[in-house]
CSV table of N, CA and C in Angstrom, one decimal:
chain,number,residue,atom,x,y,z
A,224,MET,N,-7.8,13.3,13.8
A,224,MET,CA,-8.3,13.0,12.6
A,224,MET,C,-7.4,13.5,11.5
A,225,LYS,N,-6.1,13.4,11.6
A,225,LYS,CA,-5.1,14.0,10.7
A,225,LYS,C,-5.5,13.6,9.2
A,226,ASP,N,-5.6,14.5,8.4
A,226,ASP,CA,-5.9,14.3,6.9
A,226,ASP,C,-7.3,13.8,6.7
A,227,TRP,N,-8.0,13.4,7.7
A,227,TRP,CA,-9.4,12.8,7.5
A,227,TRP,C,-10.4,14.0,7.6
A,228,GLN,N,-11.4,13.9,6.8
A,228,GLN,CA,-12.5,14.9,6.8
A,228,GLN,C,-13.8,14.2,7.1
A,229,ALA,N,-14.7,14.9,7.7
A,229,ALA,CA,-16.0,14.3,8.0
A,229,ALA,C,-16.7,14.0,6.7
A,230,TYR,N,-17.5,12.9,6.7
A,230,TYR,CA,-18.2,12.4,5.6
A,230,TYR,C,-19.6,12.0,6.0
A,231,PRO,N,-20.6,12.1,5.2
A,231,PRO,CA,-22.0,11.7,5.6
A,231,PRO,C,-22.1,10.3,6.2
A,232,ARG,N,-23.1,10.1,7.0
A,232,ARG,CA,-23.5,8.8,7.6
A,232,ARG,C,-22.4,8.2,8.5
A,233,ASP,N,-21.9,9.0,9.4
A,233,ASP,CA,-20.9,8.6,10.4
A,233,ASP,C,-19.6,7.9,9.8
A,234,ARG,N,-19.1,8.6,8.7
A,234,ARG,CA,-17.9,8.1,8.1
A,234,ARG,C,-17.0,9.3,7.9
A,235,LYS,N,-15.7,8.9,7.5
A,235,LYS,CA,-14.7,10.0,7.3
A,235,LYS,C,-14.1,9.6,5.9
A,236,ILE,N,-13.4,10.6,5.3
A,236,ILE,CA,-12.8,10.5,4.0
A,236,ILE,C,-11.4,11.1,4.0
A,237,LYS,N,-10.5,10.4,3.2
A,237,LYS,CA,-9.2,10.9,3.1
A,237,LYS,C,-8.7,10.7,1.7
A,238,TYR,N,-8.1,11.7,1.1
A,238,TYR,CA,-7.6,11.6,-0.3
A,238,TYR,C,-6.1,11.3,-0.2
A,239,LYS,N,-5.6,10.3,-0.9
A,239,LYS,CA,-4.2,9.9,-0.9
A,239,LYS,C,-3.9,9.2,-2.2
A,240,SER,N,-2.8,9.6,-2.8
A,240,SER,CA,-2.3,9.0,-4.1
A,240,SER,C,-3.4,8.8,-5.1
A,241,GLY,N,-4.3,9.8,-5.2
A,241,GLY,CA,-5.3,9.8,-6.3
A,241,GLY,C,-6.5,9.0,-5.9
A,242,TYR,N,-6.6,8.5,-4.7
A,242,TYR,CA,-7.7,7.7,-4.2
A,242,TYR,C,-8.5,8.4,-3.2
A,243,ALA,N,-9.8,8.2,-3.1
A,243,ALA,CA,-10.6,8.6,-2.0
A,243,ALA,C,-10.9,7.4,-1.1
A,244,ILE,N,-10.4,7.5,0.1
A,244,ILE,CA,-10.6,6.4,1.1
A,244,ILE,C,-11.8,6.8,2.1
A,245,ILE,N,-12.8,6.0,2.1
A,245,ILE,CA,-13.9,6.3,3.0
A,245,ILE,C,-14.0,5.1,4.0
A,246,VAL,N,-14.1,5.5,5.3
A,246,VAL,CA,-14.1,4.5,6.4
A,246,VAL,C,-15.1,4.9,7.4
A,247,PRO,N,-15.5,4.0,8.3
A,247,PRO,CA,-16.4,4.4,9.4
A,247,PRO,C,-15.6,5.4,10.3
A,248,ASP,N,-16.4,6.2,11.0
A,248,ASP,CA,-15.7,7.1,12.0
A,248,ASP,C,-14.9,6.4,13.0
A,249,SER,N,-15.3,5.2,13.3
A,249,SER,CA,-14.6,4.4,14.4
A,249,SER,C,-13.3,3.8,13.9
A,250,PHE,N,-13.0,3.9,12.6
A,250,PHE,CA,-11.8,3.3,12.1
A,250,PHE,C,-10.6,4.0,12.7
A,251,ASP,N,-9.7,3.2,13.2
A,251,ASP,CA,-8.4,3.7,13.8
A,251,ASP,C,-7.3,3.2,12.9
A,252,GLU,N,-6.7,4.0,12.1
A,252,GLU,CA,-5.6,3.6,11.2
A,252,GLU,C,-4.4,3.0,11.8
A,253,LYS,N,-4.1,3.5,13.0
A,253,LYS,CA,-2.9,3.0,13.7
A,253,LYS,C,-3.1,1.6,14.3
A,254,ASN,N,-4.3,1.2,14.6
A,254,ASN,CA,-4.6,-0.1,15.1
A,254,ASN,C,-5.4,-1.0,14.1
A,255,ALA,N,-5.3,-0.7,12.9
A,255,ALA,CA,-6.0,-1.5,11.9
A,255,ALA,C,-5.4,-2.8,11.6
A,256,GLY,N,-4.1,-3.0,12.0
A,256,GLY,CA,-3.5,-4.3,11.7
A,256,GLY,C,-2.7,-4.3,10.5
A,257,MET,N,-3.1,-3.5,9.5
A,257,MET,CA,-2.4,-3.3,8.2
A,257,MET,C,-2.7,-1.9,7.7
A,258,PRO,N,-1.7,-1.2,7.3
A,258,PRO,CA,-2.0,0.1,6.8
A,258,PRO,C,-2.8,0.1,5.4
A,259,LEU,N,-3.3,1.2,5.0
A,259,LEU,CA,-4.0,1.3,3.7
A,259,LEU,C,-3.1,1.4,2.5
A,260,PHE,N,-1.9,1.8,2.8
A,260,PHE,CA,-0.9,2.1,1.7
A,260,PHE,C,0.4,1.4,2.0
A,261,CYS,N,1.1,1.0,1.0
A,261,CYS,CA,2.4,0.3,1.1
A,261,CYS,C,3.4,1.3,1.6
A,262,ASP,N,4.3,0.8,2.6
A,262,ASP,CA,5.3,1.7,3.1
A,262,ASP,C,6.4,2.0,2.1
A,263,VAL,N,6.6,1.2,1.1
A,263,VAL,CA,7.6,1.4,0.2
A,263,VAL,C,7.2,2.4,-1.0
A,264,CYS,N,6.1,2.0,-1.7
A,264,CYS,CA,5.7,2.8,-2.9
A,264,CYS,C,4.6,3.8,-2.6
A,265,LYS,N,4.0,3.7,-1.5
A,265,LYS,CA,2.9,4.5,-1.1
A,265,LYS,C,1.6,4.4,-1.9
A,266,ILE,N,1.5,3.2,-2.6
A,266,ILE,CA,0.3,2.9,-3.4
A,266,ILE,C,-0.6,2.1,-2.5
A,267,SER,N,-2.0,2.2,-2.7
A,267,SER,CA,-2.9,1.5,-1.8
A,267,SER,C,-2.9,0.0,-2.0
A,268,PHE,N,-3.1,-0.7,-0.9
A,268,PHE,CA,-3.2,-2.2,-1.0
A,268,PHE,C,-4.6,-2.4,-1.7
A,269,SER,N,-4.6,-3.5,-2.6
A,269,SER,CA,-5.8,-3.7,-3.3
A,269,SER,C,-6.3,-5.1,-3.4
A,270,ASN,N,-5.6,-6.1,-2.9
A,270,ASN,CA,-6.0,-7.5,-3.1
A,270,ASN,C,-5.4,-8.4,-2.0
A,271,LYS,N,-5.8,-9.6,-2.0
A,271,LYS,CA,-5.4,-10.6,-1.0
A,271,LYS,C,-3.9,-10.8,-1.0
A,272,GLU,N,-3.3,-10.8,-2.2
A,272,GLU,CA,-1.8,-11.0,-2.4
A,272,GLU,C,-1.1,-9.9,-1.6
A,273,ASP,N,-1.6,-8.6,-1.7
A,273,ASP,CA,-1.0,-7.5,-0.9
A,273,ASP,C,-1.0,-7.8,0.6
A,274,GLU,N,-2.1,-8.4,1.0
A,274,GLU,CA,-2.2,-8.8,2.5
A,274,GLU,C,-1.2,-9.8,2.8
A,275,LYS,N,-1.0,-10.8,2.0
A,275,LYS,CA,0.0,-11.8,2.3
A,275,LYS,C,1.4,-11.3,2.3
A,276,THR,N,1.7,-10.4,1.3
A,276,THR,CA,3.1,-9.9,1.2
A,276,THR,C,3.3,-8.9,2.3
A,277,TYR,N,2.3,-8.2,2.7
A,277,TYR,CA,2.4,-7.2,3.9
A,277,TYR,C,2.8,-8.0,5.1
A,278,LYS,N,2.2,-9.1,5.4
A,278,LYS,CA,2.5,-9.9,6.5
A,278,LYS,C,3.9,-10.5,6.5
A,279,ALA,N,4.4,-10.8,5.3
A,279,ALA,CA,5.7,-11.4,5.1
A,279,ALA,C,6.8,-10.3,5.0
A,280,PHE,N,6.6,-9.2,4.3
A,280,PHE,CA,7.6,-8.2,4.0
A,280,PHE,C,7.3,-6.8,4.3
A,281,LYS,N,6.1,-6.5,4.8
A,281,LYS,CA,5.7,-5.1,5.1
A,281,LYS,C,5.6,-4.3,3.9
A,282,CYS,N,5.2,-4.8,2.8
A,282,CYS,CA,5.0,-4.1,1.5
A,282,CYS,C,3.9,-4.7,0.7
A,283,CYS,N,3.6,-4.0,-0.4
A,283,CYS,CA,2.6,-4.6,-1.4
A,283,CYS,C,3.2,-5.7,-2.2
A,284,SER,N,2.3,-6.4,-2.9
A,284,SER,CA,2.8,-7.5,-3.7
A,284,SER,C,3.7,-7.1,-4.9
A,285,SER,N,3.4,-5.9,-5.4
A,285,SER,CA,4.3,-5.4,-6.5
A,285,SER,C,5.7,-5.1,-6.0
A,286,CYS,N,5.8,-4.5,-4.8
A,286,CYS,CA,7.1,-4.2,-4.3
A,286,CYS,C,7.8,-5.6,-3.9
A,287,ALA,N,7.0,-6.5,-3.4
A,287,ALA,CA,7.6,-7.8,-3.0
A,287,ALA,C,8.1,-8.5,-4.3
A,288,ASP,N,7.3,-8.5,-5.4
A,288,ASP,CA,7.7,-9.1,-6.6
A,288,ASP,C,9.0,-8.4,-7.2
A,289,THR,N,9.0,-7.1,-7.1
A,289,THR,CA,10.1,-6.4,-7.7
A,289,THR,C,11.4,-6.5,-6.9
A,290,TRP,N,11.3,-6.4,-5.5
A,290,TRP,CA,12.5,-6.3,-4.7
A,290,TRP,C,12.6,-7.3,-3.6
A,291,ALA,N,11.5,-7.5,-2.8
A,291,ALA,CA,11.6,-8.3,-1.6
A,291,ALA,C,12.0,-9.8,-1.8
A,292,TYR,N,11.4,-10.4,-2.8
A,292,TYR,CA,11.7,-11.8,-3.0
A,292,TYR,C,13.2,-12.0,-3.5
A,293,SER,N,13.6,-11.1,-4.4
A,293,SER,CA,15.0,-11.3,-4.9
A,293,SER,C,16.1,-10.8,-4.0
A,294,HIS,N,15.7,-10.1,-3.0
A,294,HIS,CA,16.7,-9.6,-2.0
A,294,HIS,C,16.2,-10.0,-0.6
A,295,LYS,N,15.6,-11.2,-0.4
A,295,LYS,CA,14.9,-11.5,0.8
A,295,LYS,C,15.7,-11.3,2.1
A,296,GLU,N,16.9,-11.8,2.1
A,296,GLU,CA,17.8,-11.7,3.3
A,296,GLU,C,18.0,-10.3,3.6
A,297,GLU,N,18.4,-9.5,2.6
A,297,GLU,CA,18.7,-8.0,2.9
A,297,GLU,C,17.4,-7.3,3.3
A,298,TRP,N,16.3,-7.7,2.6
A,298,TRP,CA,15.0,-7.0,2.8
A,298,TRP,C,14.6,-7.2,4.3
A,299,LEU,N,14.7,-8.4,4.8
A,299,LEU,CA,14.3,-8.7,6.2
A,299,LEU,C,15.2,-8.0,7.2
A,300,LYS,N,16.4,-7.6,6.8
A,300,LYS,CA,17.3,-6.9,7.6
A,300,LYS,C,17.1,-5.4,7.5
A,301,GLY,N,16.1,-4.9,6.6
A,301,GLY,CA,15.8,-3.5,6.5
A,301,GLY,C,16.2,-2.8,5.3
A,302,TRP,N,16.8,-3.5,4.3
A,302,TRP,CA,17.2,-2.9,3.1
A,302,TRP,C,15.9,-2.5,2.3
A,303,ARG,N,16.0,-1.3,1.6
A,303,ARG,CA,14.9,-0.9,0.7
A,303,ARG,C,15.6,-0.3,-0.5
A,304,PRO,N,14.9,-0.3,-1.6
A,304,PRO,CA,15.4,0.3,-2.8
A,304,PRO,C,15.5,1.8,-2.7
A,305,GLU,N,16.4,2.4,-3.5
A,305,GLU,CA,16.6,3.8,-3.5
A,305,GLU,C,15.3,4.5,-4.1
A,306,SER,N,15.0,5.7,-3.7
A,306,SER,CA,13.7,6.4,-4.1
A,306,SER,C,13.6,6.5,-5.6
A,307,ASN,N,14.7,6.7,-6.3
A,307,ASN,CA,14.6,6.9,-7.7
A,307,ASN,C,14.2,5.5,-8.4
A,308,LYS,N,14.6,4.4,-7.8
A,308,LYS,CA,14.2,3.1,-8.4
A,308,LYS,C,12.7,2.8,-8.1
A,309,ILE,N,12.2,3.3,-6.9
A,309,ILE,CA,10.8,3.2,-6.6
A,309,ILE,C,10.0,4.0,-7.6
A,310,LYS,N,10.4,5.2,-7.9
A,310,LYS,CA,9.7,6.1,-8.8
A,310,LYS,C,9.6,5.4,-10.2
A,311,VAL,N,10.7,4.8,-10.6
A,311,VAL,CA,10.7,4.2,-12.0
A,311,VAL,C,9.7,3.0,-11.9
A,312,ALA,N,9.7,2.2,-10.9
A,312,ALA,CA,8.8,1.1,-10.8
A,312,ALA,C,7.4,1.5,-10.8
A,313,ILE,N,7.1,2.6,-10.1
A,313,ILE,CA,5.7,3.2,-10.1
A,313,ILE,C,5.3,3.6,-11.4
A,314,GLN,N,6.2,4.3,-12.2
A,314,GLN,CA,5.9,4.7,-13.5
A,314,GLN,C,5.6,3.5,-14.4
A,315,LYS,N,6.3,2.4,-14.3
A,315,LYS,CA,6.1,1.2,-15.1
A,315,LYS,C,4.7,0.6,-14.8
A,316,ARG,N,4.3,0.7,-13.5
A,316,ARG,CA,3.0,0.1,-13.1
A,316,ARG,C,1.8,0.9,-13.7
A,317,LEU,N,2.0,2.2,-14.0
A,317,LEU,CA,1.0,3.0,-14.6
A,317,LEU,C,0.6,2.6,-16.0
A,318,PHE,N,1.5,1.9,-16.7
A,318,PHE,CA,1.3,1.4,-18.0
A,318,PHE,C,0.8,-0.1,-18.0
A,319,MET,N,0.7,-0.7,-16.9
A,319,MET,CA,0.2,-2.1,-16.8
A,319,MET,C,-1.3,-2.1,-16.8
A,320,ASN,N,-1.9,-3.2,-17.2
A,320,ASN,CA,-3.3,-3.3,-17.1
A,320,ASN,C,-3.7,-3.6,-15.7
A,321,PRO,N,-4.5,-2.8,-15.0
A,321,PRO,CA,-4.8,-3.0,-13.6
A,321,PRO,C,-5.7,-4.1,-13.4
A,322,TYR,N,-5.5,-4.8,-12.3
A,322,TYR,CA,-6.4,-5.9,-11.9
A,322,TYR,C,-6.7,-5.7,-10.4
A,323,ILE,N,-7.9,-5.5,-10.0
A,323,ILE,CA,-8.2,-5.3,-8.6
A,323,ILE,C,-9.3,-6.4,-8.3
A,324,ALA,N,-9.0,-7.2,-7.3
A,324,ALA,CA,-9.9,-8.3,-6.9
A,324,ALA,C,-10.5,-8.0,-5.5
A,325,PHE,N,-11.8,-8.2,-5.4
A,325,PHE,CA,-12.4,-8.0,-4.1
A,325,PHE,C,-13.0,-9.4,-3.8
A,326,GLU,N,-12.4,-10.0,-2.8
A,326,GLU,CA,-12.8,-11.3,-2.4
A,326,GLU,C,-13.6,-11.3,-1.1
């Protein structure tokens, strides 16, 4: 239960990137099919577009829009942006109007 803490009513909780993630005790992060956070920017997935881009590029839709689509061939071969460029992109996102859709 690495980083997970017991939570009431047969659930567990984990704090990451400023979010509290609450899941059933039976939740297995390694076999969930999709991680909770983007492998590139480490920000949580939040909508259906993130699910689509994770399947295509193994990243969130913001990272796909910023890098994966414009560097598709290199991206699929394993290229990723430098960490300083990722940090700048994350800072820009903080000033954007957030939109979270639950479908």
